[in-house]
JSON list of C-alpha atoms in Angstrom, two decimals:
[
{"chain": "A", "resi": 1, "resn": "MET", "atom": "CA", "xyz": [-12.21, -3.56, 3.00]},
{"chain": "A", "resi": 2, "resn": "VAL", "atom": "CA", "xyz": [-13.94, -1.90, 0.07]},
{"chain": "A", "resi": 3, "resn": "ASN", "atom": "CA", "xyz": [-17.38, -0.63, 1.08]},
{"chain": "A", "resi": 4, "resn": "THR", "atom": "CA", "xyz": [-18.03, 1.85, -1.69]},
{"chain": "A", "resi": 5, "resn": "ILE", "atom": "CA", "xyz": [-18.99, 1.45, -5.31]},
{"chain": "A", "resi": 6, "resn": "VAL", "atom": "CA", "xyz": [-17.69, 4.41, -7.26]},
{"chain": "A", "resi": 7, "resn": "SER", "atom": "CA", "xyz": [-20.47, 5.81, -9.46]},
{"chain": "A", "resi": 8, "resn": "ILE", "atom": "CA", "xyz": [-20.17, 6.31, -13.21]},
{"chain": "A", "resi": 9, "resn": "PRO", "atom": "CA", "xyz": [-20.79, 10.09, -12.85]},
{"chain": "A", "resi": 10, "resn": "GLY", "atom": "CA", "xyz": [-17.84, 10.16, -10.44]},
{"chain": "A", "resi": 11, "resn": "TYR", "atom": "CA", "xyz": [-15.60, 8.67, -13.11]},
{"chain": "A", "resi": 12, "resn": "VAL", "atom": "CA", "xyz": [-16.88, 11.24, -15.59]},
{"chain": "A", "resi": 13, "resn": "HIS", "atom": "CA", "xyz": [-15.99, 14.13, -13.24]},
{"chain": "A", "resi": 14, "resn": "LEU", "atom": "CA", "xyz": [-12.57, 12.56, -12.77]},
{"chain": "A", "resi": 15, "resn": "TYR", "atom": "CA", "xyz": [-12.08, 11.99, -16.50]},
{"chain": "A", "resi": 16, "resn": "ARG", "atom": "CA", "xyz": [-12.89, 15.61, -17.34]},
{"chain": "A", "resi": 17, "resn": "SER", "atom": "CA", "xyz": [-10.61, 16.79, -14.53]},
{"chain": "A", "resi": 18, "resn": "LEU", "atom": "CA", "xyz": [-7.67, 14.69, -15.66]},
{"chain": "A", "resi": 19, "resn": "LEU", "atom": "CA", "xyz": [-8.10, 16.12, -19.15]},
{"chain": "A", "resi": 20, "resn": "ARG", "atom": "CA", "xyz": [-8.11, 19.61, -17.66]},
{"chain": "A", "resi": 21, "resn": "PHE", "atom": "CA", "xyz": [-5.30, 19.36, -15.10]},
{"chain": "A", "resi": 22, "resn": "TYR", "atom": "CA", "xyz": [-3.08, 16.49, -16.20]},
{"chain": "A", "resi": 23, "resn": "ASP", "atom": "CA", "xyz": [-1.15, 15.92, -19.40]},
{"chain": "A", "resi": 24, "resn": "MET", "atom": "CA", "xyz": [-2.02, 12.36, -20.39]},
{"chain": "A", "resi": 25, "resn": "PRO", "atom": "CA", "xyz": [-3.56, 11.02, -23.63]},
{"chain": "A", "resi": 26, "resn": "GLU", "atom": "CA", "xyz": [-7.34, 10.66, -23.52]},
{"chain": "A", "resi": 27, "resn": "ASN", "atom": "CA", "xyz": [-7.30, 6.99, -24.49]},
{"chain": "A", "resi": 28, "resn": "GLU", "atom": "CA", "xyz": [-4.87, 6.18, -21.65]},
{"chain": "A", "resi": 29, "resn": "ILE", "atom": "CA", "xyz": [-7.07, 8.00, -19.14]},
{"chain": "A", "resi": 30, "resn": "ARG", "atom": "CA", "xyz": [-10.16, 6.13, -20.38]},
{"chain": "A", "resi": 31, "resn": "GLU", "atom": "CA", "xyz": [-8.39, 2.76, -20.20]},
{"chain": "A", "resi": 32, "resn": "MET", "atom": "CA", "xyz": [-7.02, 3.44, -16.71]},
{"chain": "A", "resi": 33, "resn": "LEU", "atom": "CA", "xyz": [-10.42, 4.57, -15.41]},
{"chain": "A", "resi": 34, "resn": "TYR", "atom": "CA", "xyz": [-12.16, 1.54, -16.91]},
{"chain": "A", "resi": 35, "resn": "LEU", "atom": "CA", "xyz": [-9.68, -0.82, -15.26]},
{"chain": "A", "resi": 36, "resn": "LEU", "atom": "CA", "xyz": [-10.05, 1.00, -11.94]},
{"chain": "A", "resi": 37, "resn": "ASN", "atom": "CA", "xyz": [-13.83, 0.79, -12.29]},
{"chain": "A", "resi": 38, "resn": "THR", "atom": "CA", "xyz": [-13.68, -2.97, -12.76]},
{"chain": "A", "resi": 39, "resn": "ALA", "atom": "CA", "xyz": [-11.16, -3.25, -9.91]},
{"chain": "A", "resi": 40, "resn": "ASN", "atom": "CA", "xyz": [-13.48, -1.32, -7.60]},
{"chain": "A", "resi": 41, "resn": "LEU", "atom": "CA", "xyz": [-16.43, -3.53, -8.52]},
{"chain": "A", "resi": 42, "resn": "ASP", "atom": "CA", "xyz": [-14.38, -6.73, -8.17]},
{"chain": "A", "resi": 43, "resn": "CYS", "atom": "CA", "xyz": [-13.18, -5.70, -4.71]},
{"chain": "A", "resi": 44, "resn": "TYR", "atom": "CA", "xyz": [-16.63, -4.64, -3.59]},
{"chain": "A", "resi": 45, "resn": "GLU", "atom": "CA", "xyz": [-18.08, -7.92, -4.82]},
{"chain": "A", "resi": 46, "resn": "TYR", "atom": "CA", "xyz": [-15.40, -9.87, -2.92]},
{"chain": "A", "resi": 47, "resn": "TYR", "atom": "CA", "xyz": [-16.34, -8.22, 0.38]},
{"chain": "A", "resi": 48, "resn": "HIS", "atom": "CA", "xyz": [-20.08, -8.27, -0.36]},
{"chain": "A", "resi": 49, "resn": "PRO", "atom": "CA", "xyz": [-20.78, -11.57, -2.17]},
{"chain": "A", "resi": 50, "resn": "GLU", "atom": "CA", "xyz": [-24.49, -11.30, -1.45]},
{"chain": "A", "resi": 51, "resn": "ARG", "atom": "CA", "xyz": [-24.74, -8.26, -3.74]},
{"chain": "A", "resi": 52, "resn": "GLU", "atom": "CA", "xyz": [-25.19, -8.88, -7.43]},
{"chain": "A", "resi": 53, "resn": "LEU", "atom": "CA", "xyz": [-23.24, -6.39, -9.54]},
{"chain": "A", "resi": 54, "resn": "VAL", "atom": "CA", "xyz": [-23.28, -5.75, -13.25]},
{"chain": "A", "resi": 55, "resn": "GLU", "atom": "CA", "xyz": [-20.13, -4.39, -14.87]},
{"chain": "A", "resi": 56, "resn": "SER", "atom": "CA", "xyz": [-20.43, -2.28, -17.97]},
{"chain": "A", "resi": 57, "resn": "GLY", "atom": "CA", "xyz": [-18.21, -3.15, -20.90]},
{"chain": "A", "resi": 58, "resn": "PRO", "atom": "CA", "xyz": [-15.39, -0.87, -22.03]},
{"chain": "A", "resi": 59, "resn": "VAL", "atom": "CA", "xyz": [-17.39, 0.58, -24.93]},
{"chain": "A", "resi": 60, "resn": "ALA", "atom": "CA", "xyz": [-20.35, 1.60, -22.77]},
{"chain": "A", "resi": 61, "resn": "PHE", "atom": "CA", "xyz": [-18.04, 2.95, -20.05]},
{"chain": "A", "resi": 62, "resn": "CYS", "atom": "CA", "xyz": [-16.08, 5.08, -22.53]},
{"chain": "A", "resi": 63, "resn": "HIS", "atom": "CA", "xyz": [-19.33, 6.30, -24.07]},
{"chain": "A", "resi": 64, "resn": "TRP", "atom": "CA", "xyz": [-20.47, 7.53, -20.65]},
{"chain": "A", "resi": 65, "resn": "LEU", "atom": "CA", "xyz": [-17.12, 9.26, -20.10]},
{"chain": "A", "resi": 66, "resn": "GLU", "atom": "CA", "xyz": [-17.58, 11.14, -23.36]},
{"chain": "A", "resi": 67, "resn": "THR", "atom": "CA", "xyz": [-21.29, 11.96, -23.22]},
{"chain": "A", "resi": 68, "resn": "MET", "atom": "CA", "xyz": [-22.43, 12.38, -19.61]},
{"chain": "A", "resi": 69, "resn": "ASP", "atom": "CA", "xyz": [-22.83, 15.98, -18.53]},
{"chain": "A", "resi": 70, "resn": "CYS", "atom": "CA", "xyz": [-20.44, 16.24, -15.56]},
{"chain": "A", "resi": 71, "resn": "ARG", "atom": "CA", "xyz": [-18.13, 19.21, -15.08]},
{"chain": "A", "resi": 72, "resn": "PRO", "atom": "CA", "xyz": [-14.45, 18.92, -14.22]},
{"chain": "A", "resi": 73, "resn": "TYR", "atom": "CA", "xyz": [-13.30, 19.77, -10.71]},
{"chain": "A", "resi": 74, "resn": "ARG", "atom": "CA", "xyz": [-12.54, 23.40, -10.05]},
{"chain": "A", "resi": 75, "resn": "THR", "atom": "CA", "xyz": [-9.07, 22.87, -8.56]},
{"chain": "A", "resi": 76, "resn": "GLU", "atom": "CA", "xyz": [-6.15, 20.48, -8.45]},
{"chain": "A", "resi": 77, "resn": "VAL", "atom": "CA", "xyz": [-6.93, 20.00, -4.76]},
{"chain": "A", "resi": 78, "resn": "GLN", "atom": "CA", "xyz": [-10.31, 18.45, -5.61]},
{"chain": "A", "resi": 79, "resn": "LEU", "atom": "CA", "xyz": [-8.62, 16.28, -8.22]},
{"chain": "A", "resi": 80, "resn": "TYR", "atom": "CA", "xyz": [-5.98, 15.12, -5.75]},
{"chain": "A", "resi": 81, "resn": "LYS", "atom": "CA", "xyz": [-8.50, 14.27, -3.05]},
{"chain": "A", "resi": 82, "resn": "SER", "atom": "CA", "xyz": [-10.71, 12.35, -5.49]},
{"chain": "A", "resi": 83, "resn": "LEU", "atom": "CA", "xyz": [-7.70, 10.38, -6.76]},
{"chain": "A", "resi": 84, "resn": "LEU", "atom": "CA", "xyz": [-6.90, 9.37, -3.17]},
{"chain": "A", "resi": 85, "resn": "PHE", "atom": "CA", "xyz": [-10.49, 8.25, -2.72]},
{"chain": "A", "resi": 86, "resn": "LEU", "atom": "CA", "xyz": [-10.35, 6.15, -5.89]},
{"chain": "A", "resi": 87, "resn": "GLN", "atom": "CA", "xyz": [-7.03, 4.61, -4.83]},
{"chain": "A", "resi": 88, "resn": "ARG", "atom": "CA", "xyz": [-8.53, 3.60, -1.49]},
{"chain": "A", "resi": 89, "resn": "SER", "atom": "CA", "xyz": [-11.59, 2.11, -3.18]},
{"chain": "A", "resi": 90, "resn": "VAL", "atom": "CA", "xyz": [-9.47, -0.74, -4.53]},
{"chain": "A", "resi": 91, "resn": "ASP", "atom": "CA", "xyz": [-7.78, -3.53, -2.58]},
{"chain": "A", "resi": 92, "resn": "ARG", "atom": "CA", "xyz": [-4.51, -4.28, -4.38]},
{"chain": "A", "resi": 93, "resn": "ASP", "atom": "CA", "xyz": [-4.46, -7.91, -3.20]},
{"chain": "A", "resi": 94, "resn": "LEU", "atom": "CA", "xyz": [-7.74, -8.71, -4.95]},
{"chain": "A", "resi": 95, "resn": "ILE", "atom": "CA", "xyz": [-7.10, -7.44, -8.47]},
{"chain": "A", "resi": 96, "resn": "VAL", "atom": "CA", "xyz": [-5.52, -8.80, -11.65]},
{"chain": "A", "resi": 97, "resn": "THR", "atom": "CA", "xyz": [-2.34, -7.58, -13.32]},
{"chain": "A", "resi": 98, "resn": "ALA", "atom": "CA", "xyz": [-3.92, -5.06, -15.72]},
{"chain": "A", "resi": 99, "resn": "GLN", "atom": "CA", "xyz": [-5.86, -3.50, -12.85]},
{"chain": "A", "resi": 100, "resn": "ARG", "atom": "CA", "xyz": [-2.68, -3.35, -10.74]},
{"chain": "A", "resi": 101, "resn": "GLU", "atom": "CA", "xyz": [-0.93, -1.51, -13.54]},
{"chain": "A", "resi": 102, "resn": "ALA", "atom": "CA", "xyz": [-3.81, 0.99, -13.67]},
{"chain": "A", "resi": 103, "resn": "LEU", "atom": "CA", "xyz": [-3.57, 1.41, -9.90]},
{"chain": "A", "resi": 104, "resn": "GLN", "atom": "CA", "xyz": [0.17, 2.02, -10.22]},
{"chain": "A", "resi": 105, "resn": "THR", "atom": "CA", "xyz": [-0.49, 4.66, -12.90]},
{"chain": "A", "resi": 106, "resn": "LEU", "atom": "CA", "xyz": [-2.99, 6.27, -10.54]},
{"chain": "A", "resi": 107, "resn": "ARG", "atom": "CA", "xyz": [-0.35, 6.36, -7.78]},
{"chain": "A", "resi": 108, "resn": "CYS", "atom": "CA", "xyz": [2.10, 8.04, -10.16]},
{"chain": "A", "resi": 109, "resn": "ILE", "atom": "CA", "xyz": [-0.50, 10.66, -11.08]},
{"chain": "A", "resi": 110, "resn": "ILE", "atom": "CA", "xyz": [-1.15, 11.33, -7.39]},
{"chain": "A", "resi": 111, "resn": "SER", "atom": "CA", "xyz": [2.58, 11.76, -6.74]},
{"chain": "A", "resi": 112, "resn": "ASN", "atom": "CA", "xyz": [3.00, 14.03, -9.76]},
{"chain": "A", "resi": 113, "resn": "ILE", "atom": "CA", "xyz": [0.08, 16.25, -8.77]},
{"chain": "A", "resi": 114, "resn": "LYS", "atom": "CA", "xyz": [1.40, 16.48, -5.21]},
{"chain": "A", "resi": 115, "resn": "TYR", "atom": "CA", "xyz": [4.87, 17.41, -6.49]},
{"chain": "A", "resi": 116, "resn": "ARG", "atom": "CA", "xyz": [3.59, 19.97, -9.04]},
{"chain": "A", "resi": 117, "resn": "PHE", "atom": "CA", "xyz": [1.39, 21.54, -6.38]},
{"chain": "A", "resi": 118, "resn": "TYR", "atom": "CA", "xyz": [4.35, 21.93, -4.04]},
{"chain": "A", "resi": 119, "resn": "LYS", "atom": "CA", "xyz": [6.44, 23.47, -6.82]},
{"chain": "A", "resi": 120, "resn": "ALA", "atom": "CA", "xyz": [3.64, 25.93, -7.66]},
{"chain": "A", "resi": 121, "resn": "TYR", "atom": "CA", "xyz": [2.63, 26.99, -4.12]},
{"chain": "A", "resi": 122, "resn": "GLU", "atom": "CA", "xyz": [5.62, 25.99, -1.98]},
{"chain": "A", "resi": 123, "resn": "MET", "atom": "CA", "xyz": [3.19, 24.21, 0.35]},
{"chain": "A", "resi": 124, "resn": "GLU", "atom": "CA", "xyz": [2.11, 20.61, 0.70]},
{"chain": "A", "resi": 125, "resn": "ILE", "atom": "CA", "xyz": [-1.28, 19.95, -0.88]},
{"chain": "A", "resi": 126, "resn": "GLU", "atom": "CA", "xyz": [-2.63, 18.67, 2.47]},
{"chain": "A", "resi": 127, "resn": "ASP", "atom": "CA", "xyz": [-1.40, 21.75, 4.40]},
{"chain": "A", "resi": 128, "resn": "LYS", "atom": "CA", "xyz": [-3.95, 23.59, 6.58]},
{"chain": "A", "resi": 129, "resn": "ARG", "atom": "CA", "xyz": [-3.40, 26.71, 4.48]},
{"chain": "A", "resi": 130, "resn": "ILE", "atom": "CA", "xyz": [-4.81, 24.85, 1.46]},
{"chain": "A", "resi": 131, "resn": "VAL", "atom": "CA", "xyz": [-8.53, 24.14, 0.93]},
{"chain": "A", "resi": 132, "resn": "TYR", "atom": "CA", "xyz": [-7.87, 20.38, 1.21]},
{"chain": "A", "resi": 133, "resn": "GLY", "atom": "CA", "xyz": [-10.14, 20.05, 4.26]},
{"chain": "A", "resi": 134, "resn": "GLU", "atom": "CA", "xyz": [-13.01, 21.79, 2.44]},
{"chain": "A", "resi": 135, "resn": "CYS", "atom": "CA", "xyz": [-13.02, 19.37, -0.49]},
{"chain": "A", "resi": 136, "resn": "THR", "atom": "CA", "xyz": [-15.09, 16.21, -0.53]},
{"chain": "A", "resi": 137, "resn": "TYR", "atom": "CA", "xyz": [-13.43, 12.83, -0.21]},
{"chain": "A", "resi": 138, "resn": "ARG", "atom": "CA", "xyz": [-15.28, 11.28, -3.15]},
{"chain": "A", "resi": 139, "resn": "LEU", "atom": "CA", "xyz": [-15.46, 11.62, -6.93]},
{"chain": "A", "resi": 140, "resn": "VAL", "atom": "CA", "xyz": [-18.69, 13.60, -7.25]},
{"chain": "A", "resi": 141, "resn": "PRO", "atom": "CA", "xyz": [-17.98, 17.13, -5.97]},
{"chain": "A", "resi": 142, "resn": "ARG", "atom": "CA", "xyz": [-20.36, 19.25, -3.94]},
{"chain": "A", "resi": 143, "resn": "GLU", "atom": "CA", "xyz": [-21.55, 22.48, -5.56]},
{"chain": "A", "resi": 144, "resn": "ASP", "atom": "CA", "xyz": [-20.11, 24.58, -2.73]},
{"chain": "A", "resi": 145, "resn": "GLU", "atom": "CA", "xyz": [-16.56, 23.27, -2.96]},
{"chain": "A", "resi": 146, "resn": "PRO", "atom": "CA", "xyz": [-13.77, 25.85, -3.24]},
{"chain": "A", "resi": 147, "resn": "SER", "atom": "CA", "xyz": [-12.87, 27.35, -6.59]},
{"chain": "A", "resi": 148, "resn": "VAL", "atom": "CA", "xyz": [-9.38, 28.34, -5.38]},
{"chain": "A", "resi": 149, "resn": "CYS", "atom": "CA", "xyz": [-6.52, 26.39, -3.82]},
{"chain": "A", "resi": 150, "resn": "LEU", "atom": "CA", "xyz": [-5.46, 28.59, -0.92]},
{"chain": "A", "resi": 151, "resn": "MET", "atom": "CA", "xyz": [-7.62, 28.82, 2.20]},
{"chain": "A", "resi": 152, "resn": "HIS", "atom": "CA", "xyz": [-6.84, 32.55, 2.52]},
{"chain": "A", "resi": 153, "resn": "ASP", "atom": "CA", "xyz": [-8.29, 33.15, -0.95]},
{"chain": "A", "resi": 154, "resn": "TRP", "atom": "CA", "xyz": [-11.32, 30.98, -0.19]},
{"chain": "A", "resi": 155, "resn": "ILE", "atom": "CA", "xyz": [-12.15, 32.79, 3.06]},
{"chain": "A", "resi": 156, "resn": "TYR", "atom": "CA", "xyz": [-11.99, 36.23, 1.43]},
{"chain": "A", "resi": 157, "resn": "LEU", "atom": "CA", "xyz": [-13.89, 35.42, -1.76]},
{"chain": "A", "resi": 158, "resn": "PRO", "atom": "CA", "xyz": [-17.08, 37.52, -1.95]},
{"chain": "A", "resi": 159, "resn": "SER", "atom": "CA", "xyz": [-19.18, 34.42, -2.64]},
{"chain": "A", "resi": 160, "resn": "ALA", "atom": "CA", "xyz": [-17.73, 32.26, 0.16]}
]
């Protein structure tokens, strides 16, 4: 059951982060995020029919992605955790084909990030030695989230 509407600023953080950490054309990222936004709203509306929702069009959505002042995530761990949150904010059985394709692209990105992380650190991204547990399970990051990937580095940072 989808109980969360993902905010536009959350998509902007995610957009900037995908541009920073993932090699994918900007227009494909924008299209995927727009379809996932509509999928999230469609699913939420299905489970909460009493709520009246207004979807933005693709032009307005892309304009917000380009112009809103939201920073990218600091680490791939934040990106990974936010992608999982977005994936779980959509019920695959309630969406149309284009949205399913966007969800499948999202799953591929998640798998690729997980694989690249393992190749870089020789640890699973959800390992206790990684800052995974310190990162927020949502798209809008907290200000005090880690700026490094390894828990050891996070604990011994002067500012932590």
